[in-house]
mmCIF file of C-alpha atoms in Angstrom:
data_model
loop_
_atom_site.group_PDB
_atom_site.id
_atom_site.type_symbol
_atom_site.label_atom_id
_atom_site.label_comp_id
_atom_site.label_asym_id
_atom_site.label_seq_id
_atom_site.Cartn_x
_atom_site.Cartn_y
_atom_site.Cartn_z
ATOM 1 C CA MET A 1 22.889 -34.688 -30.718
ATOM 2 C CA ASN A 2 19.930 -34.580 -29.946
ATOM 3 C CA LYS A 3 19.457 -36.169 -27.123
ATOM 4 C CA GLU A 4 18.879 -34.600 -24.220
ATOM 5 C CA PHE A 5 22.261 -35.727 -21.990
ATOM 6 C CA ASP A 6 24.627 -34.306 -25.161
ATOM 7 C CA ILE A 7 22.543 -31.017 -25.016
ATOM 8 C CA ILE A 8 23.398 -30.445 -21.464
ATOM 9 C CA GLU A 9 26.865 -32.040 -21.508
ATOM 10 C CA ASN A 10 27.637 -29.414 -24.809
ATOM 11 C CA TYR A 11 26.135 -26.638 -23.777
ATOM 12 C CA PHE A 12 25.114 -26.065 -19.614
ATOM 13 C CA SER A 13 27.663 -27.403 -18.598
ATOM 14 C CA PHE A 14 29.679 -24.279 -17.907
ATOM 15 C CA SER A 15 29.962 -24.931 -13.952
ATOM 16 C CA LYS A 16 32.889 -26.443 -12.434
ATOM 17 C CA ALA A 17 32.519 -27.548 -9.685
ATOM 18 C CA THR A 18 33.702 -25.811 -6.159
ATOM 19 C CA ARG A 19 34.303 -26.036 -2.508
ATOM 20 C CA GLU A 20 30.762 -24.955 -1.697
ATOM 21 C CA VAL A 21 29.382 -26.522 -4.685
ATOM 22 C CA PRO A 22 31.170 -30.251 -4.998
ATOM 23 C CA ILE A 23 28.087 -31.644 -6.882
ATOM 24 C CA THR A 24 26.557 -29.795 -9.446
ATOM 25 C CA VAL A 25 24.991 -30.735 -13.425
ATOM 26 C CA GLY A 26 25.640 -33.671 -14.674
ATOM 27 C CA ASP A 27 23.977 -35.787 -11.123
ATOM 28 C CA ASP A 28 20.009 -36.779 -10.105
ATOM 29 C CA CYS A 29 20.428 -33.217 -7.904
ATOM 30 C CA ALA A 30 23.170 -30.536 -6.753
ATOM 31 C CA ILE A 31 25.106 -31.176 -3.455
ATOM 32 C CA PHE A 32 25.721 -26.896 -3.042
ATOM 33 C CA THR A 33 26.571 -25.730 0.969
ATOM 34 C CA PRO A 34 26.012 -22.660 2.397
ATOM 35 C CA PRO A 35 29.339 -20.356 2.403
ATOM 36 C CA PHE A 36 30.310 -20.222 5.953
ATOM 37 C CA ARG A 37 29.639 -16.393 5.997
ATOM 38 C CA HIS A 38 25.598 -16.827 5.406
ATOM 39 C CA THR A 39 23.519 -17.774 8.051
ATOM 40 C CA HIS A 40 20.602 -17.862 6.562
ATOM 41 C CA ILE A 41 19.471 -19.051 2.072
ATOM 42 C CA ALA A 42 17.195 -17.430 0.310
ATOM 43 C CA THR A 43 15.215 -18.468 -3.114
ATOM 44 C CA SER A 44 13.021 -17.888 -5.050
ATOM 45 C CA ALA A 45 12.013 -19.429 -9.717
ATOM 46 C CA ASP A 46 10.906 -17.088 -11.531
ATOM 47 C CA LEU A 47 8.425 -18.356 -15.747
ATOM 48 C CA LEU A 48 9.355 -17.434 -18.357
ATOM 49 C CA ILE A 49 6.710 -18.210 -21.130
ATOM 50 C CA GLU A 50 6.804 -17.197 -24.859
ATOM 51 C CA GLY A 51 4.154 -14.248 -25.764
ATOM 52 C CA GLN A 52 3.738 -14.161 -21.920
ATOM 53 C CA HIS A 53 7.175 -12.920 -21.560
ATOM 54 C CA PHE A 54 9.080 -12.166 -24.702
ATOM 55 C CA PHE A 55 8.379 -11.616 -27.853
ATOM 56 C CA SER A 56 9.258 -13.965 -30.826
ATOM 57 C CA ASP A 57 11.645 -12.747 -31.969
ATOM 58 C CA VAL A 58 14.054 -11.646 -28.381
ATOM 59 C CA ASN A 59 17.690 -12.327 -29.421
ATOM 60 C CA PRO A 60 18.373 -15.781 -27.891
ATOM 61 C CA LYS A 61 20.915 -13.977 -25.714
ATOM 62 C CA ASN A 62 19.480 -11.665 -24.247
ATOM 63 C CA LEU A 63 16.606 -13.867 -23.465
ATOM 64 C CA GLY A 64 19.709 -15.728 -21.344
ATOM 65 C CA HIS A 65 20.909 -12.745 -19.865
ATOM 66 C CA LYS A 66 17.120 -12.171 -18.866
ATOM 67 C CA ALA A 67 15.900 -15.367 -17.480
ATOM 68 C CA LEU A 68 18.484 -14.712 -14.955
ATOM 69 C CA ALA A 69 18.592 -11.361 -14.165
ATOM 70 C CA VAL A 70 14.903 -11.380 -13.535
ATOM 71 C CA ASN A 71 15.788 -14.158 -10.813
ATOM 72 C CA LEU A 72 18.754 -11.921 -9.659
ATOM 73 C CA SER A 73 16.412 -8.673 -9.101
ATOM 74 C CA ASP A 74 14.432 -11.228 -6.753
ATOM 75 C CA LEU A 75 17.516 -11.556 -4.563
ATOM 76 C CA ALA A 76 19.012 -7.928 -4.220
ATOM 77 C CA ALA A 77 15.216 -7.004 -3.132
ATOM 78 C CA MET A 78 16.568 -9.157 0.019
ATOM 79 C CA GLY A 79 19.545 -8.605 0.081
ATOM 80 C CA ALA A 80 20.515 -11.813 -0.399
ATOM 81 C CA GLU A 81 24.514 -12.417 -2.232
ATOM 82 C CA PRO A 82 24.056 -15.375 -5.052
ATOM 83 C CA ILE A 83 25.331 -18.697 -4.124
ATOM 84 C CA GLY A 84 24.132 -20.750 -7.927
ATOM 85 C CA CYS A 85 20.929 -21.964 -10.070
ATOM 86 C CA LEU A 86 18.733 -24.209 -11.621
ATOM 87 C CA LEU A 87 17.547 -23.151 -15.410
ATOM 88 C CA SER A 88 14.404 -25.816 -16.613
ATOM 89 C CA LEU A 89 13.705 -24.821 -20.640
ATOM 90 C CA ALA A 90 10.925 -26.328 -22.924
ATOM 91 C CA LEU A 91 11.686 -26.218 -26.678
ATOM 92 C CA PRO A 92 8.970 -27.247 -29.112
ATOM 93 C CA SER A 93 12.974 -28.424 -31.154
ATOM 94 C CA ILE A 94 16.361 -28.470 -30.671
ATOM 95 C CA ASP A 95 17.738 -24.930 -32.155
ATOM 96 C CA HIS A 96 21.689 -24.717 -31.740
ATOM 97 C CA SER A 97 22.234 -21.679 -32.835
ATOM 98 C CA TRP A 98 19.642 -20.479 -30.108
ATOM 99 C CA ILE A 99 20.704 -22.753 -27.812
ATOM 100 C CA ALA A 100 24.559 -21.823 -27.604
ATOM 101 C CA ARG A 101 23.668 -17.649 -28.168
ATOM 102 C CA PHE A 102 20.945 -18.045 -25.116
ATOM 103 C CA THR A 103 23.631 -20.151 -22.730
ATOM 104 C CA GLU A 104 26.391 -17.721 -23.748
ATOM 105 C CA GLY A 105 24.125 -14.767 -22.478
ATOM 106 C CA PHE A 106 22.569 -16.699 -19.365
ATOM 107 C CA ARG A 107 26.524 -18.294 -18.437
ATOM 108 C CA ASN A 108 27.497 -13.915 -18.989
ATOM 109 C CA LEU A 109 24.933 -12.750 -16.175
ATOM 110 C CA SER A 110 25.957 -15.938 -14.310
ATOM 111 C CA GLU A 111 29.765 -15.745 -14.417
ATOM 112 C CA LYS A 112 29.857 -11.818 -14.107
ATOM 113 C CA TYR A 113 27.566 -12.748 -10.187
ATOM 114 C CA MET A 114 29.289 -15.563 -8.644
ATOM 115 C CA CYS A 115 26.106 -17.797 -9.536
ATOM 116 C CA PRO A 116 26.782 -21.238 -11.107
ATOM 117 C CA LEU A 117 24.327 -22.797 -13.223
ATOM 118 C CA ILE A 118 24.368 -26.288 -10.815
ATOM 119 C CA GLY A 119 20.954 -28.654 -12.294
ATOM 120 C CA GLY A 120 17.943 -27.986 -14.681
ATOM 121 C CA ASP A 121 16.612 -29.742 -16.729
ATOM 122 C CA LEU A 122 15.768 -30.500 -20.262
ATOM 123 C CA SER A 123 12.095 -30.639 -22.003
ATOM 124 C CA LYS A 124 10.484 -31.102 -25.327
ATOM 125 C CA SER A 125 7.245 -28.244 -25.968
ATOM 126 C CA LYS A 126 4.365 -28.330 -27.929
ATOM 127 C CA MET A 127 3.150 -24.816 -26.547
ATOM 128 C CA GLY A 128 6.429 -22.006 -27.669
ATOM 129 C CA ILE A 129 10.032 -22.335 -25.262
ATOM 130 C CA ILE A 130 9.565 -22.187 -21.488
ATOM 131 C CA ILE A 131 12.110 -20.731 -19.670
ATOM 132 C CA ASN A 132 11.918 -21.109 -15.225
ATOM 133 C CA VAL A 133 14.751 -20.688 -13.684
ATOM 134 C CA THR A 134 15.343 -21.234 -9.913
ATOM 135 C CA VAL A 135 17.828 -19.337 -7.592
ATOM 136 C CA PHE A 136 19.746 -19.577 -3.908
ATOM 137 C CA GLY A 137 21.355 -16.545 -2.344
ATOM 138 C CA GLY A 138 22.674 -16.260 1.214
ATOM 139 C CA LEU A 139 22.013 -13.762 4.370
ATOM 140 C CA ASN A 140 23.690 -13.195 7.178
ATOM 141 C CA VAL A 141 21.469 -12.209 9.089
ATOM 142 C CA ASN A 142 22.171 -11.482 13.456
ATOM 143 C CA PHE A 143 19.340 -11.488 15.626
ATOM 144 C CA ARG A 144 19.872 -9.020 18.155
ATOM 145 C CA ARG A 145 16.557 -8.163 16.142
ATOM 146 C CA SER A 146 13.403 -9.876 15.457
ATOM 147 C CA ALA A 147 13.569 -12.448 13.395
ATOM 148 C CA THR A 148 10.830 -10.264 11.063
ATOM 149 C CA SER A 149 13.003 -6.941 11.147
ATOM 150 C CA ALA A 150 15.821 -8.005 11.073
ATOM 151 C CA PHE A 151 14.946 -9.537 6.955
ATOM 152 C CA MET A 152 14.396 -6.464 4.337
ATOM 153 C CA THR A 153 10.737 -7.555 3.633
ATOM 154 C CA ARG A 154 8.016 -5.551 2.127
ATOM 155 C CA ALA A 155 6.587 -5.216 5.827
ATOM 156 C CA GLY A 156 8.945 -3.055 7.441
ATOM 157 C CA ALA A 157 8.232 0.379 6.401
ATOM 158 C CA ARG A 158 7.462 2.735 8.791
ATOM 159 C CA ALA A 159 5.876 5.831 9.031
ATOM 160 C CA GLY A 160 8.554 8.828 8.612
ATOM 161 C CA ASP A 161 10.798 7.242 5.862
ATOM 162 C CA ASP A 162 11.687 8.323 3.077
ATOM 163 C CA ILE A 163 10.705 6.514 -0.554
ATOM 164 C CA TRP A 164 13.487 5.742 -2.991
ATOM 165 C CA VAL A 165 13.922 4.196 -6.464
ATOM 166 C CA SER A 166 17.911 3.635 -7.396
ATOM 167 C CA GLY A 167 18.056 4.726 -11.347
ATOM 168 C CA ASN A 168 16.079 5.772 -14.052
ATOM 169 C CA LEU A 169 11.819 4.435 -14.522
ATOM 170 C CA GLY A 170 10.051 4.000 -17.675
ATOM 171 C CA LYS A 171 12.381 2.716 -20.513
ATOM 172 C CA ALA A 172 11.369 -1.385 -20.393
ATOM 173 C CA HIS A 173 8.051 -0.232 -19.802
ATOM 174 C CA LEU A 174 8.099 2.359 -23.612
ATOM 175 C CA ALA A 175 10.142 -0.468 -25.709
ATOM 176 C CA TYR A 176 7.752 -3.171 -25.175
ATOM 177 C CA THR A 177 4.702 -1.121 -26.157
ATOM 178 C CA THR A 178 7.317 0.558 -28.977
ATOM 179 C CA LYS A 179 7.918 -2.810 -30.442
ATOM 180 C CA ARG A 180 4.134 -3.838 -29.454
ATOM 181 C CA ASP A 181 2.227 -1.036 -31.354
ATOM 182 C CA ASN A 182 5.160 -0.259 -33.801
ATOM 183 C CA PRO A 183 7.360 -3.777 -35.056
ATOM 184 C CA ASN A 184 8.159 -1.847 -37.841
ATOM 185 C CA ASP A 185 9.908 0.960 -35.982
ATOM 186 C CA LEU A 186 13.504 -0.797 -35.728
ATOM 187 C CA ALA A 187 15.218 2.794 -34.915
ATOM 188 C CA LYS A 188 13.043 3.722 -32.221
ATOM 189 C CA TYR A 189 13.821 0.173 -30.963
ATOM 190 C CA ALA A 190 17.070 0.260 -30.747
ATOM 191 C CA MET A 191 17.769 3.150 -28.981
ATOM 192 C CA ILE A 192 16.249 1.767 -25.951
ATOM 193 C CA PHE A 193 15.341 -2.285 -26.320
ATOM 194 C CA GLU A 194 18.519 -2.947 -23.815
ATOM 195 C CA ALA A 195 16.171 -1.633 -20.662
ATOM 196 C CA LEU A 196 14.027 -4.473 -21.297
ATOM 197 C CA GLU A 197 16.376 -7.385 -23.330
ATOM 198 C CA LEU A 198 19.449 -6.894 -20.722
ATOM 199 C CA PRO A 199 17.877 -5.709 -17.716
ATOM 200 C CA GLU A 200 21.151 -5.213 -14.481
ATOM 201 C CA PRO A 201 20.053 -7.212 -12.100
ATOM 202 C CA ARG A 202 21.086 -4.855 -8.646
ATOM 203 C CA ILE A 203 22.568 -6.919 -5.945
ATOM 204 C CA ASP A 204 25.651 -4.375 -5.126
ATOM 205 C CA LEU A 205 22.791 -2.257 -3.791
ATOM 206 C CA GLY A 206 20.893 -4.967 -1.500
ATOM 207 C CA LYS A 207 23.382 -6.145 -0.440
ATOM 208 C CA SER A 208 24.963 -2.954 0.662
ATOM 209 C CA LEU A 209 20.567 -2.072 2.353
ATOM 210 C CA ILE A 210 21.253 -4.435 5.156
ATOM 211 C CA ARG A 211 20.688 -3.240 7.991
ATOM 212 C CA ARG A 212 20.415 1.047 6.344
ATOM 213 C CA ALA A 213 16.978 -0.146 4.115
ATOM 214 C CA THR A 214 13.201 -0.569 6.518
ATOM 215 C CA SER A 215 11.941 -2.513 3.100
ATOM 216 C CA CYS A 216 12.524 -2.777 -0.569
ATOM 217 C CA ILE A 217 12.008 -4.763 -3.419
ATOM 218 C CA ASP A 218 11.833 -4.944 -7.293
ATOM 219 C CA ILE A 219 10.514 -2.606 -9.922
ATOM 220 C CA SER A 220 9.337 -5.933 -12.178
ATOM 221 C CA ASP A 221 5.152 -5.143 -11.796
ATOM 222 C CA GLY A 222 5.933 -1.179 -12.219
ATOM 223 C CA LEU A 223 6.209 1.076 -9.665
ATOM 224 C CA VAL A 224 3.058 1.866 -8.214
ATOM 225 C CA GLN A 225 2.055 -1.790 -8.457
ATOM 226 C CA ASP A 226 4.945 -2.606 -6.325
ATOM 227 C CA LEU A 227 5.313 -0.363 -3.824
ATOM 228 C CA GLY A 228 2.094 -0.927 -2.673
ATOM 229 C CA HIS A 229 3.104 -4.306 -2.057
ATOM 230 C CA ILE A 230 5.581 -2.737 0.263
ATOM 231 C CA MET A 231 2.495 -0.129 1.854
ATOM 232 C CA LYS A 232 -0.721 -3.258 2.416
ATOM 233 C CA SER A 233 2.095 -5.173 4.371
ATOM 234 C CA SER A 234 3.110 -2.709 6.454
ATOM 235 C CA LYS A 235 -0.309 -1.102 6.863
ATOM 236 C CA LYS A 236 1.266 1.523 5.460
ATOM 237 C CA THR A 237 0.354 4.658 2.575
ATOM 238 C CA ALA A 238 2.654 5.884 -0.121
ATOM 239 C CA GLU A 239 2.902 9.954 -0.755
ATOM 240 C CA ILE A 240 5.357 9.548 -3.860
ATOM 241 C CA HIS A 241 5.964 12.857 -6.368
ATOM 242 C CA LEU A 242 5.537 12.729 -9.354
ATOM 243 C CA GLU A 243 8.623 15.428 -10.901
ATOM 244 C CA LYS A 244 10.736 13.073 -7.724
ATOM 245 C CA ILE A 245 10.460 10.134 -10.169
ATOM 246 C CA PRO A 246 13.586 9.792 -12.362
ATOM 247 C CA TYR A 247 13.382 9.535 -16.015
ATOM 248 C CA ASP A 248 15.951 9.835 -19.145
ATOM 249 C CA LYS A 249 14.743 13.116 -20.403
ATOM 250 C CA ASN A 250 16.575 11.621 -23.700
ATOM 251 C CA LEU A 251 12.911 10.505 -24.266
ATOM 252 C CA GLU A 252 10.700 12.934 -24.614
ATOM 253 C CA LYS A 253 12.533 13.193 -27.610
ATOM 254 C CA GLN A 254 10.680 10.119 -29.308
ATOM 255 C CA PHE A 255 7.548 9.839 -27.170
ATOM 256 C CA SER A 256 5.088 12.077 -25.231
ATOM 257 C CA LYS A 257 4.499 13.403 -21.741
ATOM 258 C CA GLU A 258 1.083 10.966 -21.065
ATOM 259 C CA GLN A 259 3.310 8.516 -22.247
ATOM 260 C CA ILE A 260 6.701 8.965 -19.878
ATOM 261 C CA ARG A 261 3.766 9.319 -17.103
ATOM 262 C CA GLU A 262 2.426 5.383 -17.719
ATOM 263 C CA ALA A 263 5.724 4.201 -18.648
ATOM 264 C CA ILE A 264 7.133 5.288 -14.531
ATOM 265 C CA LEU A 265 4.148 5.393 -12.751
ATOM 266 C CA SER A 266 2.513 1.366 -14.281
ATOM 267 C CA GLY A 267 5.148 0.179 -16.759
ATOM 268 C CA GLY A 268 6.755 -2.864 -15.714
ATOM 269 C CA ASP A 269 9.690 -4.270 -16.750
ATOM 270 C CA CYS A 270 12.457 -3.203 -14.635
ATOM 271 C CA TYR A 271 14.192 -4.150 -12.191
ATOM 272 C CA GLU A 272 15.754 -1.406 -10.531
ATOM 273 C CA LEU A 273 15.168 -1.229 -6.927
ATOM 274 C CA CYS A 274 12.439 0.500 -4.566
ATOM 275 C CA PHE A 275 12.786 0.879 -0.960
ATOM 276 C CA THR A 276 11.815 2.116 2.391
ATOM 277 C CA ALA A 277 14.974 4.859 4.715
ATOM 278 C CA PRO A 278 14.901 6.723 7.324
ATOM 279 C CA PRO A 279 15.893 9.827 6.723
ATOM 280 C CA GLU A 280 18.377 9.889 9.680
ATOM 281 C CA ASN A 281 20.159 7.874 6.720
ATOM 282 C CA ARG A 282 20.304 9.672 4.173
ATOM 283 C CA ALA A 283 23.835 10.636 4.125
ATOM 284 C CA ILE A 284 24.574 7.411 4.468
ATOM 285 C CA ILE A 285 22.944 6.294 1.569
ATOM 286 C CA GLU A 286 23.996 8.746 -0.901
ATOM 287 C CA ARG A 287 27.697 8.562 -0.079
ATOM 288 C CA LEU A 288 26.005 3.937 -1.267
ATOM 289 C CA SER A 289 25.145 6.599 -4.090
ATOM 290 C CA ASP A 290 29.021 7.487 -5.858
ATOM 291 C CA SER A 291 29.803 4.286 -4.347
ATOM 292 C CA LEU A 292 28.244 2.416 -6.971
ATOM 293 C CA GLN A 293 28.088 5.215 -9.607
ATOM 294 C CA LEU A 294 24.280 4.239 -10.349
ATOM 295 C CA LYS A 295 22.067 7.229 -9.295
ATOM 296 C CA LEU A 296 19.666 6.862 -6.359
ATOM 297 C CA THR A 297 16.607 9.004 -6.094
ATOM 298 C CA ILE A 298 14.213 9.981 -3.227
ATOM 299 C CA ILE A 299 11.043 10.070 -4.030
ATOM 300 C CA GLY A 300 8.606 10.878 -1.605
ATOM 301 C CA GLU A 301 7.155 9.350 2.274
ATOM 302 C CA VAL A 302 5.132 7.142 3.874
ATOM 303 C CA SER A 303 2.861 8.168 5.575
ATOM 304 C CA TRP A 304 -0.089 6.147 8.813
ATOM 305 C CA ASP A 305 -1.786 3.289 8.114
ATOM 306 C CA PHE A 306 -3.469 3.182 5.286
ATOM 307 C CA ASN A 307 -6.173 1.217 6.539
ATOM 308 C CA ILE A 308 -7.340 4.219 9.114
ATOM 309 C CA ASP A 309 -10.339 6.141 7.743
ATOM 310 C CA ARG A 310 -11.990 2.048 7.970
ATOM 311 C CA GLU A 311 -11.071 1.657 11.231
ATOM 312 C CA ARG A 312 -13.288 4.593 11.547
ATOM 313 C CA ARG A 313 -15.793 3.980 10.014
ATOM 314 C CA GLU A 314 -16.143 0.976 12.312
ATOM 315 C CA ARG A 315 -15.885 3.115 16.086
ATOM 316 C CA ILE A 316 -18.523 5.213 14.753
ATOM 317 C CA LYS A 317 -20.470 1.951 13.822
ATOM 318 C CA ARG A 318 -20.503 0.978 17.198
ATOM 319 C CA ARG A 319 -21.235 4.728 18.602
ATOM 320 C CA GLN A 320 -24.300 3.733 16.088
ATOM 321 C CA GLU A 321 -25.383 1.248 17.586
ATOM 322 C CA LEU A 322 -25.462 2.166 21.456
ATOM 323 C CA ARG A 323 -27.548 5.361 19.787
ATOM 324 C CA ASN A 324 -29.820 2.667 18.479
ATOM 325 C CA LYS A 325 -29.969 0.458 21.530
ATOM 326 C CA PHE A 326 -30.357 3.849 23.929
ATOM 327 C CA GLU A 327 -33.417 5.232 21.749
ATOM 328 C CA LYS A 328 -34.512 1.655 21.262
ATOM 329 C CA ASN A 329 -34.819 1.673 25.354
ATOM 330 C CA ASN A 330 -35.745 4.960 26.303
ATOM 331 C CA TYR A 331 -32.753 6.382 27.150
ATOM 332 C CA TYR A 332 -33.253 9.936 27.792
ATOM 333 C CA VAL A 333 -30.463 13.003 29.051
ATOM 334 C CA ASP A 334 -32.177 15.680 29.301
ATOM 335 C CA ASN A 335 -35.440 14.822 28.429
ATOM 336 C CA THR A 336 -34.201 14.458 25.143
ATOM 337 C CA PRO A 337 -33.579 11.523 23.008
ATOM 338 C CA PHE A 338 -31.182 11.162 21.395
ATOM 339 C CA THR A 339 -30.552 11.225 17.965
ATOM 340 C CA PRO A 340 -29.163 8.540 15.742
ATOM 341 C CA ILE A 341 -26.623 9.327 14.085
ATOM 342 C CA PRO A 342 -26.259 8.149 10.066
ATOM 343 C CA HIS A 343 -23.908 6.110 8.846
ATOM 344 C CA VAL A 344 -20.622 7.974 7.373
ATOM 345 C CA GLN A 345 -19.221 6.696 4.216
ATOM 346 C CA SER A 346 -15.364 7.390 4.614
ATOM 347 C CA LYS A 347 -13.996 6.378 1.196
ATOM 348 C CA PRO A 348 -9.435 4.392 1.863
ATOM 349 C CA ARG A 349 -6.674 6.394 0.866
ATOM 350 C CA PRO A 350 -5.408 3.934 -1.679
ATOM 351 C CA PRO A 351 -1.689 2.832 -0.274
ATOM 352 C CA VAL A 352 -0.067 4.790 -2.538
ATOM 353 C CA GLU A 353 -1.251 8.802 -3.926
ATOM 354 C CA VAL A 354 0.498 10.251 -6.554
ATOM 355 C CA TYR A 355 1.701 14.228 -6.255
ATOM 356 C CA GLU A 356 2.403 16.386 -9.362
ATOM 357 C CA ASN A 357 2.849 19.572 -8.472
ATOM 358 C CA GLY A 358 1.454 19.541 -4.456
ATOM 359 C CA GLU A 359 -1.760 18.000 -6.470
ATOM 360 C CA LEU A 360 -3.680 15.159 -5.718
ATOM 361 C CA ILE A 361 -3.563 12.606 -9.473
ATOM 362 C CA GLU A 362 -5.229 9.563 -10.356
ATOM 363 C CA VAL A 363 -2.490 6.675 -11.077
ATOM 364 C CA PRO A 364 -2.905 5.993 -15.347
ATOM 365 C CA ASN A 365 -3.091 2.699 -16.934
ATOM 366 C CA GLY A 366 -4.337 0.624 -13.148
ATOM 367 C CA GLY A 367 -0.581 -1.271 -13.293
ATOM 368 C CA PHE A 368 1.378 -3.702 -15.101
ATOM 369 C CA GLN A 369 0.378 -6.282 -17.676
ATOM 370 C CA HIS A 370 2.361 -8.755 -19.611
ATOM 371 C CA PHE A 371 1.611 -9.358 -23.504
#
């Protein structure tokens, strides 16, 4: 049973045809009809490479879960409801036990979020395991507002908005650094590995934030880096407060203050949602937190345009040129020539500023990098 089609038939044909997906795994193409309640399709793809995005000795069942979870997290960030997914695998060899366990993890999450596997590919790899997943989701959007503002994207944050995060941050990064730097410390890794290997996509939260949040992103590369993407797209600046960022206080028993700070600010592989919302929606979001039984925390606020200093420098430059022109042509006022104004160098604000007890601090590590 080493032929491609036999393996597909035995391990990857678990999603049955439905009215919405009449043609699924086993044909040249899958065919699906978006449910009537959806007006738009959202899609996303992620590539996971052995040694780059996951450790070689990872539990295959957990890897199957994560391969789908990181893609579902992208749908969550857009407020989309899962419709189906594609899975492509490149394997160095055929290990039926590995494939069976990988498929189990993938299938369990697929069924939990009603995201059937509808197609994909299987091939041989000469450079380790390579996994590619593509997901499709549905959105129901009306256009009483403009087309761009009708969707929950990275570009909608407004000055004065609250900045929220879901869950606790930092644990996945600490699991990753523990595994990387102390691979024999199995006891410490066992306490926190689930955050790294079994992330939970916030699908229900994402769907509930439609028309309540102004922007949203999933935290895959670190809080500061990913929130920075929102601020750059929205042309705003974020001010966040370190002491407000939620994390599991039990981590303090195993890790230093500096390690935790780096993890919650710059640590990736988190897959919680970071979103912005107007202050008048606080009560709604707090009730949403209760109904989903999911911690939602305000960690800061959105400030003015992060390019304002750059614009100020341009205005000063234009004034300088005008005054130099007057001086060159011997224009005088009250018999006194204009004095050239030196060019003012003003450092622009970064997209995200982090404060600790009111004091601006530097962000450690400068952002998450995969293995």
